Amino acid sequence: MRNAFETGTIVAIVAGVVGYFVIIRKSAFAAHALSHVGFAGAAGAVYLGLSPIVGLLSFTMGGAVFMGALGKKAASRDTQIGIVLAFMLGLGILFISLYQGYSSEAYSILFGQILGISSSDVIFTVISGVAVLAVVIIIYHPLLFASVDEEVASASGANVTLISLGFMILVAFTVSIAVQVIGVLLIFALLVTPAAAGVRLTGRPLLGLVYSIAIGLLITWIGLFLAFYSPYPVSFFITAIGFLVYLGVRGFSWFRHDRSRIVRAF
């Protein structure tokens, strides 16, 4: 449980930061696709007798390079990403079917296994998370500029394609460490939901990042606490709480914007 809280905390922080840029760059589908590409890699690694994390990182990095190479046109090329996603899912199923042993490690990638995380997994998560955050801090300003308006950023001399490539690699690392908590099928719970709520609460980037991180930490900690005292999986609690928080933020946002109209009505 201690390992779960340590890993969940770093994952929530990293996912909150990277997820914020995923939302403002409108790259949610690409991030979702990377998580499924990672499953195919994990299944392939298990089939070859390797650690699932090796295949997960290899495939997500390869997918990140492909999606990042699409540059500023990536948002308009969901069809190509969807085709690759379908192929990778089929490839993952093939690897699982070819594997003759008990493939619990690969299946745990699908739904997460945070309560089974070892001390070495915690160390890997911390190192990877700190590395991702350090890169985000270094490229924060050009990444924010390119995320808000790619055309203006490109016209001002920014290398939009390189920024896109670098960002997708960051997403790949984030997906690789987040699947330990929530799994590839539920990756949106930490990578997208807190950030989507944070964006709705404020239009200021730094404050939006703070909200995104805070919401991610909140749903992770509460989810772990509830799972410890119940027979239900952590993934269920994290996704359910995240969904409820997002609905609450939507309701608050609607009330805040329309309260003057409501007051006049009374």
C-alpha atoms as an extended CHARMM CRD file, in Angstrom:
* protein
*
       266  EXT
         1         1  MET       CA              0.0000000000        0.0000000000        0.0000000000  PROA      1               0.0000000000
         2         2  ARG       CA              2.8990000000        2.3410000000        0.7300000000  PROA      2               0.0000000000
         3         3  ASN       CA              4.3570000000        1.6150000000       -2.7090000000  PROA      3               0.0000000000
         4         4  ALA       CA              0.9350000000        2.2210000000       -4.2360000000  PROA      4               0.0000000000
         5         5  PHE       CA              0.6230000000        5.6640000000       -2.6520000000  PROA      5               0.0000000000
         6         6  GLU       CA              4.1560000000        6.6370000000       -3.6670000000  PROA      6               0.0000000000
         7         7  THR       CA              3.6750000000        5.4900000000       -7.2620000000  PROA      7               0.0000000000
         8         8  GLY       CA              0.1600000000        6.8850000000       -7.5050000000  PROA      8               0.0000000000
         9         9  THR       CA              1.3460000000       10.2840000000       -6.3080000000  PROA      9               0.0000000000
        10        10  ILE       CA              4.1270000000       10.6600000000       -8.8820000000  PROA      10              0.0000000000
        11        11  VAL       CA              1.9170000000        9.2990000000      -11.6650000000  PROA      11              0.0000000000
        12        12  ALA       CA             -0.8950000000       11.7230000000      -10.7850000000  PROA      12              0.0000000000
        13        13  ILE       CA              1.5060000000       14.6750000000      -10.8590000000  PROA      13              0.0000000000
        14        14  VAL       CA              3.1070000000       13.6980000000      -14.1690000000  PROA      14              0.0000000000
        15        15  ALA       CA             -0.2190000000       12.7870000000      -15.7810000000  PROA      15              0.0000000000
        16        16  GLY       CA             -1.7090000000       16.0770000000      -14.6000000000  PROA      16              0.0000000000
        17        17  VAL       CA              1.0760000000       18.1130000000      -16.2000000000  PROA      17              0.0000000000
        18        18  VAL       CA              1.3160000000       16.1990000000      -19.4780000000  PROA      18              0.0000000000
        19        19  GLY       CA             -2.4520000000       15.7350000000      -19.6430000000  PROA      19              0.0000000000
        20        20  TYR       CA             -2.9760000000       19.4930000000      -19.5140000000  PROA      20              0.0000000000
        21        21  PHE       CA             -1.0340000000       19.8840000000      -22.7530000000  PROA      21              0.0000000000
        22        22  VAL       CA             -2.8290000000       16.8600000000      -24.2210000000  PROA      22              0.0000000000
        23        23  ILE       CA             -6.1140000000       18.7170000000      -23.7180000000  PROA      23              0.0000000000
        24        24  ILE       CA             -5.0760000000       22.1090000000      -25.0730000000  PROA      24              0.0000000000
        25        25  ARG       CA             -3.3330000000       20.4370000000      -28.0420000000  PROA      25              0.0000000000
        26        26  LYS       CA             -6.4850000000       18.3690000000      -28.7180000000  PROA      26              0.0000000000
        27        27  SER       CA             -4.4010000000       15.1810000000      -28.7210000000  PROA      27              0.0000000000
        28        28  ALA       CA             -6.5900000000       12.9990000000      -26.5050000000  PROA      28              0.0000000000
        29        29  PHE       CA             -7.1420000000       10.3870000000      -29.2230000000  PROA      29              0.0000000000
        30        30  ALA       CA             -3.4110000000       10.1660000000      -29.9490000000  PROA      30              0.0000000000
        31        31  ALA       CA             -2.6920000000        9.6430000000      -26.2440000000  PROA      31              0.0000000000
        32        32  HSD       CA             -5.3910000000        6.9750000000      -26.0700000000  PROA      32              0.0000000000
        33        33  ALA       CA             -3.8890000000        5.2540000000      -29.1130000000  PROA      33              0.0000000000
        34        34  LEU       CA             -0.4350000000        5.2320000000      -27.5240000000  PROA      34              0.0000000000
        35        35  SER       CA             -1.7570000000        3.3670000000      -24.5160000000  PROA      35              0.0000000000
        36        36  HSD       CA             -3.1280000000        0.5940000000      -26.7390000000  PROA      36              0.0000000000
        37        37  VAL       CA              0.0730000000        0.5090000000      -28.7630000000  PROA      37              0.0000000000
        38        38  GLY       CA              1.8100000000       -0.0720000000      -25.4450000000  PROA      38              0.0000000000
        39        39  PHE       CA             -0.4010000000       -3.0730000000      -24.7340000000  PROA      39              0.0000000000
        40        40  ALA       CA              0.7230000000       -4.6960000000      -27.9920000000  PROA      40              0.0000000000
        41        41  GLY       CA              4.3350000000       -4.0950000000      -26.9910000000  PROA      41              0.0000000000
        42        42  ALA       CA              3.7980000000       -5.5520000000      -23.5160000000  PROA      42              0.0000000000
        43        43  ALA       CA              2.1390000000       -8.6500000000      -24.9680000000  PROA      43              0.0000000000
        44        44  GLY       CA              4.9870000000       -9.0680000000      -27.4630000000  PROA      44              0.0000000000
        45        45  ALA       CA              7.5810000000       -8.7740000000      -24.6970000000  PROA      45              0.0000000000
        46        46  VAL       CA              5.8210000000      -11.4520000000      -22.6460000000  PROA      46              0.0000000000
        47        47  TYR       CA              5.7620000000      -13.7240000000      -25.6970000000  PROA      47              0.0000000000
        48        48  LEU       CA              9.5340000000      -13.2280000000      -26.1400000000  PROA      48              0.0000000000
        49        49  GLY       CA             10.2090000000      -13.8070000000      -22.4460000000  PROA      49              0.0000000000
        50        50  LEU       CA             11.0370000000      -10.1860000000      -21.6660000000  PROA      50              0.0000000000
        51        51  SER       CA              9.6610000000       -7.7860000000      -19.0990000000  PROA      51              0.0000000000
        52        52  PRO       CA              6.3410000000       -6.2180000000      -20.2190000000  PROA      52              0.0000000000
        53        53  ILE       CA              7.6860000000       -2.7410000000      -19.4660000000  PROA      53              0.0000000000
        54        54  VAL       CA             10.4020000000       -3.2470000000      -22.1180000000  PROA      54              0.0000000000
        55        55  GLY       CA              7.8340000000       -3.9030000000      -24.8320000000  PROA      55              0.0000000000
        56        56  LEU       CA              5.5660000000       -1.1920000000      -23.4890000000  PROA      56              0.0000000000
        57        57  LEU       CA              8.2550000000        1.4690000000      -23.7170000000  PROA      57              0.0000000000
        58        58  SER       CA              9.5220000000        0.2610000000      -27.0850000000  PROA      58              0.0000000000
        59        59  PHE       CA              6.1350000000        0.3220000000      -28.7750000000  PROA      59              0.0000000000
        60        60  THR       CA              4.9190000000        3.5600000000      -27.1850000000  PROA      60              0.0000000000
        61        61  MET       CA              8.1430000000        5.2980000000      -28.1680000000  PROA      61              0.0000000000
        62        62  GLY       CA              7.8200000000        4.0230000000      -31.7210000000  PROA      62              0.0000000000
        63        63  GLY       CA              4.1990000000        5.1270000000      -31.8490000000  PROA      63              0.0000000000
        64        64  ALA       CA              5.1360000000        8.5170000000      -30.3950000000  PROA      64              0.0000000000
        65        65  VAL       CA              7.7290000000        9.0670000000      -33.1100000000  PROA      65              0.0000000000
        66        66  PHE       CA              5.1650000000        8.2060000000      -35.7850000000  PROA      66              0.0000000000
        67        67  MET       CA              2.4590000000       10.4710000000      -34.3560000000  PROA      67              0.0000000000
        68        68  GLY       CA              4.9020000000       13.2600000000      -33.6030000000  PROA      68              0.0000000000
        69        69  ALA       CA              6.1780000000       13.1190000000      -37.1890000000  PROA      69              0.0000000000
        70        70  LEU       CA              2.6800000000       14.0630000000      -38.2970000000  PROA      70              0.0000000000
        71        71  GLY       CA              3.5230000000       17.5130000000      -36.9170000000  PROA      71              0.0000000000
        72        72  LYS       CA              0.8260000000       20.1290000000      -36.8440000000  PROA      72              0.0000000000
        73        73  LYS       CA             -1.3590000000       18.0310000000      -39.1420000000  PROA      73              0.0000000000
        74        74  ALA       CA             -1.7960000000       15.3370000000      -36.4960000000  PROA      74              0.0000000000
        75        75  ALA       CA             -5.1020000000       16.7500000000      -35.2690000000  PROA      75              0.0000000000
        76        76  SER       CA             -6.6260000000       16.2720000000      -38.7480000000  PROA      76              0.0000000000
        77        77  ARG       CA             -5.2990000000       12.7470000000      -39.2580000000  PROA      77              0.0000000000
        78        78  ASP       CA             -7.3020000000       10.7360000000      -36.7580000000  PROA      78              0.0000000000
        79        79  THR       CA             -8.1360000000        8.2230000000      -39.4780000000  PROA      79              0.0000000000
        80        80  GLN       CA             -4.5060000000        7.1580000000      -39.8760000000  PROA      80              0.0000000000
        81        81  ILE       CA             -4.0150000000        6.9510000000      -36.1220000000  PROA      81              0.0000000000
        82        82  GLY       CA             -7.1900000000        4.8740000000      -35.8040000000  PROA      82              0.0000000000
        83        83  ILE       CA             -5.9950000000        2.4260000000      -38.4450000000  PROA      83              0.0000000000
        84        84  VAL       CA             -2.6590000000        1.9660000000      -36.6770000000  PROA      84              0.0000000000
        85        85  LEU       CA             -4.4790000000        1.5930000000      -33.3530000000  PROA      85              0.0000000000
        86        86  ALA       CA             -6.6790000000       -1.1970000000      -34.7020000000  PROA      86              0.0000000000
        87        87  PHE       CA             -3.6530000000       -2.9960000000      -36.1420000000  PROA      87              0.0000000000
        88        88  MET       CA             -1.7550000000       -2.7650000000      -32.8480000000  PROA      88              0.0000000000
        89        89  LEU       CA             -4.6800000000       -4.1240000000      -30.8490000000  PROA      89              0.0000000000
        90        90  GLY       CA             -4.8780000000       -7.0680000000      -33.2140000000  PROA      90              0.0000000000
        91        91  LEU       CA             -1.1450000000       -7.5860000000      -32.8610000000  PROA      91              0.0000000000
        92        92  GLY       CA             -1.4550000000       -7.6260000000      -29.0840000000  PROA      92              0.0000000000
        93        93  ILE       CA             -4.1900000000      -10.2560000000      -29.2420000000  PROA      93              0.0000000000
        94        94  LEU       CA             -1.9760000000      -12.3480000000      -31.5470000000  PROA      94              0.0000000000
        95        95  PHE       CA              0.9450000000      -12.2190000000      -29.0990000000  PROA      95              0.0000000000
        96        96  ILE       CA             -1.3170000000      -13.2300000000      -26.2180000000  PROA      96              0.0000000000
        97        97  SER       CA             -2.7220000000      -16.1580000000      -28.1740000000  PROA      97              0.0000000000
        98        98  LEU       CA              0.7840000000      -17.3430000000      -29.1510000000  PROA      98              0.0000000000
        99        99  TYR       CA              2.0240000000      -17.2430000000      -25.5730000000  PROA      99              0.0000000000
       100       100  GLN       CA              1.6500000000      -20.6770000000      -23.9810000000  PROA      100             0.0000000000
       101       101  GLY       CA              2.1740000000      -19.6460000000      -20.3660000000  PROA      101             0.0000000000
       102       102  TYR       CA              0.1140000000      -17.6760000000      -17.8830000000  PROA      102             0.0000000000
       103       103  SER       CA              0.1160000000      -14.1170000000      -19.2360000000  PROA      103             0.0000000000
       104       104  SER       CA             -0.9750000000      -12.3230000000      -16.0700000000  PROA      104             0.0000000000
       105       105  GLU       CA              1.7220000000       -9.6600000000      -16.5240000000  PROA      105             0.0000000000
       106       106  ALA       CA              0.4110000000       -8.6360000000      -19.9190000000  PROA      106             0.0000000000
       107       107  TYR       CA             -3.2150000000       -8.6070000000      -18.7660000000  PROA      107             0.0000000000
       108       108  SER       CA             -2.2830000000       -6.4880000000      -15.7420000000  PROA      108             0.0000000000
       109       109  ILE       CA             -1.1460000000       -3.8480000000      -18.2520000000  PROA      109             0.0000000000
       110       110  LEU       CA             -4.7640000000       -3.6360000000      -19.4410000000  PROA      110             0.0000000000
       111       111  PHE       CA             -6.3190000000       -2.7810000000      -16.0780000000  PROA      111             0.0000000000
       112       112  GLY       CA             -3.4040000000       -1.7730000000      -13.8550000000  PROA      112             0.0000000000
       113       113  GLN       CA             -2.0560000000       -3.4760000000      -10.7530000000  PROA      113             0.0000000000
       114       114  ILE       CA             -1.0630000000       -0.6950000000       -8.4180000000  PROA      114             0.0000000000
       115       115  LEU       CA             -1.4230000000       -2.7920000000       -5.2510000000  PROA      115             0.0000000000
       116       116  GLY       CA              1.1390000000       -5.2350000000       -6.6400000000  PROA      116             0.0000000000
       117       117  ILE       CA              3.8380000000       -2.6490000000       -7.3770000000  PROA      117             0.0000000000
       118       118  SER       CA              7.3100000000       -3.5180000000       -6.0820000000  PROA      118             0.0000000000
       119       119  SER       CA              9.9690000000       -1.2030000000       -4.6880000000  PROA      119             0.0000000000
       120       120  SER       CA             11.8830000000       -1.3860000000       -7.9790000000  PROA      120             0.0000000000
       121       121  ASP       CA              8.7190000000       -0.2760000000       -9.8150000000  PROA      121             0.0000000000
       122       122  VAL       CA              8.5040000000        2.7120000000       -7.4870000000  PROA      122             0.0000000000
       123       123  ILE       CA             12.1010000000        3.6660000000       -8.2740000000  PROA      123             0.0000000000
       124       124  PHE       CA             11.4570000000        3.3470000000      -12.0210000000  PROA      124             0.0000000000
       125       125  THR       CA              8.3440000000        5.5040000000      -11.7180000000  PROA      125             0.0000000000
       126       126  VAL       CA             10.1130000000        8.2050000000       -9.7260000000  PROA      126             0.0000000000
       127       127  ILE       CA             13.0740000000        8.3920000000      -12.1310000000  PROA      127             0.0000000000
       128       128  SER       CA             10.8240000000        8.4270000000      -15.2000000000  PROA      128             0.0000000000
       129       129  GLY       CA              8.4530000000       10.9580000000      -13.6570000000  PROA      129             0.0000000000
       130       130  VAL       CA             11.2010000000       13.3620000000      -12.6300000000  PROA      130             0.0000000000
       131       131  ALA       CA             12.7310000000       13.1020000000      -16.1090000000  PROA      131             0.0000000000
       132       132  VAL       CA              9.4070000000       13.9180000000      -17.7820000000  PROA      132             0.0000000000
       133       133  LEU       CA              8.7660000000       16.8860000000      -15.4830000000  PROA      133             0.0000000000
       134       134  ALA       CA             12.2840000000       18.2130000000      -16.0710000000  PROA      134             0.0000000000
       135       135  VAL       CA             11.7990000000       18.1250000000      -19.8390000000  PROA      135             0.0000000000
       136       136  VAL       CA              8.4120000000       19.8480000000      -19.5450000000  PROA      136             0.0000000000
       137       137  ILE       CA              9.9990000000       22.6440000000      -17.4980000000  PROA      137             0.0000000000
       138       138  ILE       CA             12.7440000000       23.0880000000      -20.0990000000  PROA      138             0.0000000000
       139       139  ILE       CA             10.3940000000       23.2740000000      -23.1030000000  PROA      139             0.0000000000
       140       140  TYR       CA              7.4350000000       24.8170000000      -21.2720000000  PROA      140             0.0000000000
       141       141  HSD       CA              7.2630000000       28.1430000000      -23.1200000000  PROA      141             0.0000000000
       142       142  PRO       CA              7.6900000000       26.8800000000      -26.7170000000  PROA      142             0.0000000000
       143       143  LEU       CA              5.3850000000       23.9380000000      -25.9790000000  PROA      143             0.0000000000
       144       144  LEU       CA              2.6890000000       26.2310000000      -24.5840000000  PROA      144             0.0000000000
       145       145  PHE       CA              3.0800000000       28.6370000000      -27.5250000000  PROA      145             0.0000000000
       146       146  ALA       CA              2.7960000000       25.8320000000      -30.0900000000  PROA      146             0.0000000000
       147       147  SER       CA             -0.1080000000       24.2540000000      -28.2140000000  PROA      147             0.0000000000
       148       148  VAL       CA             -2.1750000000       27.4440000000      -28.1000000000  PROA      148             0.0000000000
       149       149  ASP       CA             -1.6030000000       28.4770000000      -31.7360000000  PROA      149             0.0000000000
       150       150  GLU       CA              0.5290000000       26.2650000000      -33.9700000000  PROA      150             0.0000000000
       151       151  GLU       CA              0.2570000000       28.5040000000      -37.0080000000  PROA      151             0.0000000000
       152       152  VAL       CA              1.4770000000       31.6180000000      -35.2080000000  PROA      152             0.0000000000
       153       153  ALA       CA              4.2310000000       29.6160000000      -33.4950000000  PROA      153             0.0000000000
       154       154  SER       CA              5.3720000000       28.2460000000      -36.8610000000  PROA      154             0.0000000000
       155       155  ALA       CA              5.2820000000       31.6940000000      -38.4500000000  PROA      155             0.0000000000
       156       156  SER       CA              7.4310000000       33.0670000000      -35.6220000000  PROA      156             0.0000000000
       157       157  GLY       CA             10.1410000000       30.5040000000      -36.3660000000  PROA      157             0.0000000000
       158       158  ALA       CA              9.3090000000       27.7470000000      -33.8610000000  PROA      158             0.0000000000
       159       159  ASN       CA              9.9590000000       24.1900000000      -35.0490000000  PROA      159             0.0000000000
       160       160  VAL       CA              6.4170000000       22.9150000000      -34.5850000000  PROA      160             0.0000000000
       161       161  THR       CA              7.2050000000       19.4270000000      -35.8940000000  PROA      161             0.0000000000
       162       162  LEU       CA             10.0940000000       18.9790000000      -33.4520000000  PROA      162             0.0000000000
       163       163  ILE       CA              7.9570000000       20.2530000000      -30.5730000000  PROA      163             0.0000000000
       164       164  SER       CA              5.1830000000       17.8480000000      -31.5540000000  PROA      164             0.0000000000
       165       165  LEU       CA              7.6320000000       14.9570000000      -31.7120000000  PROA      165             0.0000000000
       166       166  GLY       CA              9.1390000000       15.7930000000      -28.3300000000  PROA      166             0.0000000000
       167       167  PHE       CA              5.7310000000       16.1430000000      -26.7290000000  PROA      167             0.0000000000
       168       168  MET       CA              4.4930000000       12.7950000000      -28.0360000000  PROA      168             0.0000000000
       169       169  ILE       CA              7.6070000000       11.1350000000      -26.5970000000  PROA      169             0.0000000000
       170       170  LEU       CA              6.7180000000       12.6960000000      -23.2440000000  PROA      170             0.0000000000
       171       171  VAL       CA              3.2010000000       11.2890000000      -23.5790000000  PROA      171             0.0000000000
       172       172  ALA       CA              4.7050000000        7.8640000000      -24.3350000000  PROA      172             0.0000000000
       173       173  PHE       CA              6.7520000000        7.9490000000      -21.1240000000  PROA      173             0.0000000000
       174       174  THR       CA              3.7390000000        9.1330000000      -19.1470000000  PROA      174             0.0000000000
       175       175  VAL       CA              1.5660000000        6.3430000000      -20.5280000000  PROA      175             0.0000000000
       176       176  SER       CA              4.2830000000        3.8090000000      -19.6970000000  PROA      176             0.0000000000
       177       177  ILE       CA              4.3840000000        4.7790000000      -16.0400000000  PROA      177             0.0000000000
       178       178  ALA       CA              0.6430000000        5.4570000000      -15.6690000000  PROA      178             0.0000000000
       179       179  VAL       CA             -0.4690000000        2.0080000000      -16.8510000000  PROA      179             0.0000000000
       180       180  GLN       CA              0.8670000000        0.5610000000      -13.6000000000  PROA      180             0.0000000000
       181       181  VAL       CA             -1.8380000000        2.4980000000      -11.7790000000  PROA      181             0.0000000000
       182       182  ILE       CA             -4.8340000000        2.5010000000      -14.0900000000  PROA      182             0.0000000000
       183       183  GLY       CA             -4.0560000000        0.2440000000      -17.0780000000  PROA      183             0.0000000000
       184       184  VAL       CA             -4.1680000000        1.0380000000      -20.7820000000  PROA      184             0.0000000000
       185       185  LEU       CA             -7.9510000000        0.6450000000      -21.0560000000  PROA      185             0.0000000000
       186       186  LEU       CA             -8.5760000000        3.3010000000      -18.3940000000  PROA      186             0.0000000000
       187       187  ILE       CA             -5.6580000000        5.6400000000      -19.0550000000  PROA      187             0.0000000000
       188       188  PHE       CA             -8.0260000000        8.5560000000      -19.6800000000  PROA      188             0.0000000000
       189       189  ALA       CA             -8.9010000000        8.5980000000      -15.9870000000  PROA      189             0.0000000000
       190       190  LEU       CA             -5.5330000000       10.1250000000      -15.0490000000  PROA      190             0.0000000000
       191       191  LEU       CA             -4.1880000000       11.4870000000      -18.3170000000  PROA      191             0.0000000000
       192       192  VAL       CA             -7.2790000000       13.3070000000      -19.5600000000  PROA      192             0.0000000000
       193       193  THR       CA            -10.0070000000       13.6860000000      -16.9150000000  PROA      193             0.0000000000
       194       194  PRO       CA             -8.1140000000       15.8390000000      -14.3440000000  PROA      194             0.0000000000
       195       195  ALA       CA             -6.6780000000       18.0460000000      -17.0910000000  PROA      195             0.0000000000
       196       196  ALA       CA            -10.0730000000       18.4450000000      -18.7800000000  PROA      196             0.0000000000
       197       197  ALA       CA            -11.5150000000       19.5910000000      -15.4540000000  PROA      197             0.0000000000
       198       198  GLY       CA             -8.5750000000       21.9400000000      -14.8540000000  PROA      198             0.0000000000
       199       199  VAL       CA             -8.9940000000       23.5780000000      -18.2590000000  PROA      199             0.0000000000
       200       200  ARG       CA            -12.6780000000       24.1940000000      -17.5060000000  PROA      200             0.0000000000
       201       201  LEU       CA            -11.8940000000       25.8220000000      -14.1680000000  PROA      201             0.0000000000
       202       202  THR       CA             -9.4950000000       28.4450000000      -15.5270000000  PROA      202             0.0000000000
       203       203  GLY       CA             -7.9800000000       29.7790000000      -18.7190000000  PROA      203             0.0000000000
       204       204  ARG       CA             -4.6410000000       30.5950000000      -17.0580000000  PROA      204             0.0000000000
       205       205  PRO       CA             -2.0340000000       27.9280000000      -17.9720000000  PROA      205             0.0000000000
       206       206  LEU       CA             -0.1120000000       27.7520000000      -14.6880000000  PROA      206             0.0000000000
       207       207  LEU       CA             -3.2620000000       27.7230000000      -12.5900000000  PROA      207             0.0000000000
       208       208  GLY       CA             -4.7540000000       25.1410000000      -14.9270000000  PROA      208             0.0000000000
       209       209  LEU       CA             -1.7160000000       22.9220000000      -14.3510000000  PROA      209             0.0000000000
       210       210  VAL       CA             -2.1350000000       23.2810000000      -10.5880000000  PROA      210             0.0000000000
       211       211  TYR       CA             -5.8200000000       22.3260000000      -10.7940000000  PROA      211             0.0000000000
       212       212  SER       CA             -5.0110000000       19.3640000000      -13.0410000000  PROA      212             0.0000000000
       213       213  ILE       CA             -2.3850000000       18.0400000000      -10.6310000000  PROA      213             0.0000000000
       214       214  ALA       CA             -4.6040000000       18.6130000000       -7.5880000000  PROA      214             0.0000000000
       215       215  ILE       CA             -7.5550000000       16.7720000000       -9.1110000000  PROA      215             0.0000000000
       216       216  GLY       CA             -5.3250000000       13.8880000000      -10.2030000000  PROA      216             0.0000000000
       217       217  LEU       CA             -3.9050000000       13.5530000000       -6.6950000000  PROA      217             0.0000000000
       218       218  LEU       CA             -7.3690000000       13.7800000000       -5.1500000000  PROA      218             0.0000000000
       219       219  ILE       CA             -8.9370000000       10.9930000000       -7.1950000000  PROA      219             0.0000000000
       220       220  THR       CA             -5.8440000000        8.7680000000       -6.8640000000  PROA      220             0.0000000000
       221       221  TRP       CA             -5.5590000000        9.0950000000       -3.0860000000  PROA      221             0.0000000000
       222       222  ILE       CA             -9.2880000000        8.6640000000       -2.4810000000  PROA      222             0.0000000000
       223       223  GLY       CA             -9.3910000000        5.7190000000       -4.8940000000  PROA      223             0.0000000000
       224       224  LEU       CA             -6.5470000000        3.9710000000       -3.0790000000  PROA      224             0.0000000000
       225       225  PHE       CA             -8.1220000000        4.6360000000        0.3180000000  PROA      225             0.0000000000
       226       226  LEU       CA            -11.4860000000        3.2160000000       -0.7360000000  PROA      226             0.0000000000
       227       227  ALA       CA             -9.9180000000        0.1980000000       -2.4310000000  PROA      227             0.0000000000
       228       228  PHE       CA             -7.9800000000       -0.6570000000        0.7340000000  PROA      228             0.0000000000
       229       229  TYR       CA            -11.1980000000       -0.9830000000        2.7240000000  PROA      229             0.0000000000
       230       230  SER       CA            -13.2820000000       -2.7180000000        0.0380000000  PROA      230             0.0000000000
       231       231  PRO       CA            -13.0410000000       -5.7370000000       -2.2800000000  PROA      231             0.0000000000
       232       232  TYR       CA            -13.3440000000       -3.6000000000       -5.4270000000  PROA      232             0.0000000000
       233       233  PRO       CA            -10.4440000000       -2.6790000000       -7.7650000000  PROA      233             0.0000000000
       234       234  VAL       CA             -8.5770000000        0.6100000000       -7.5400000000  PROA      234             0.0000000000
       235       235  SER       CA             -9.1880000000        1.3300000000      -11.2290000000  PROA      235             0.0000000000
       236       236  PHE       CA            -12.9390000000        1.4210000000      -10.6780000000  PROA      236             0.0000000000
       237       237  PHE       CA            -12.7050000000        3.9650000000       -7.8690000000  PROA      237             0.0000000000
       238       238  ILE       CA            -10.2370000000        6.2030000000       -9.7110000000  PROA      238             0.0000000000
       239       239  THR       CA            -12.3010000000        6.2810000000      -12.8960000000  PROA      239             0.0000000000
       240       240  ALA       CA            -15.6090000000        6.7260000000      -11.0480000000  PROA      240             0.0000000000
       241       241  ILE       CA            -14.3360000000        9.5210000000       -8.8020000000  PROA      241             0.0000000000
       242       242  GLY       CA            -12.6880000000       11.2360000000      -11.7540000000  PROA      242             0.0000000000
       243       243  PHE       CA            -15.9470000000       11.1230000000      -13.6870000000  PROA      243             0.0000000000
       244       244  LEU       CA            -17.9140000000       12.5640000000      -10.7710000000  PROA      244             0.0000000000
       245       245  VAL       CA            -15.3590000000       15.3280000000      -10.2590000000  PROA      245             0.0000000000
       246       246  TYR       CA            -15.5380000000       16.2490000000      -13.9370000000  PROA      246             0.0000000000
       247       247  LEU       CA            -19.3430000000       16.3770000000      -13.8060000000  PROA      247             0.0000000000
       248       248  GLY       CA            -19.0950000000       18.5890000000      -10.7400000000  PROA      248             0.0000000000
       249       249  VAL       CA            -16.6770000000       20.9260000000      -12.5060000000  PROA      249             0.0000000000
       250       250  ARG       CA            -18.9770000000       21.0880000000      -15.5390000000  PROA      250             0.0000000000
       251       251  GLY       CA            -21.8860000000       21.9820000000      -13.2890000000  PROA      251             0.0000000000
       252       252  PHE       CA            -19.8670000000       24.6000000000      -11.4070000000  PROA      252             0.0000000000
       253       253  SER       CA            -18.6110000000       26.0970000000      -14.6670000000  PROA      253             0.0000000000
       254       254  TRP       CA            -22.1390000000       26.3340000000      -16.0330000000  PROA      254             0.0000000000
       255       255  PHE       CA            -23.4330000000       27.9590000000      -12.8390000000  PROA      255             0.0000000000
       256       256  ARG       CA            -20.5450000000       30.4260000000      -12.6890000000  PROA      256             0.0000000000
       257       257  HSD       CA            -21.0510000000       31.5800000000      -16.2750000000  PROA      257             0.0000000000
       258       258  ASP       CA            -24.8360000000       31.7450000000      -16.0770000000  PROA      258             0.0000000000
       259       259  ARG       CA            -25.4200000000       32.9100000000      -12.4920000000  PROA      259             0.0000000000
       260       260  SER       CA            -26.2750000000       36.4660000000      -13.5990000000  PROA      260             0.0000000000
       261       261  ARG       CA            -28.9820000000       35.0970000000      -15.8990000000  PROA      261             0.0000000000
       262       262  ILE       CA            -30.3040000000       32.9300000000      -13.0550000000  PROA      262             0.0000000000
       263       263  VAL       CA            -30.3880000000       35.9050000000      -10.6730000000  PROA      263             0.0000000000
       264       264  ARG       CA            -32.3230000000       37.9890000000      -13.2050000000  PROA      264             0.0000000000
       265       265  ALA       CA            -34.8070000000       35.1690000000      -13.6540000000  PROA      265             0.0000000000
       266       266  PHE       CA            -35.6710000000       35.3510000000       -9.9530000000  PROA      266             0.0000000000
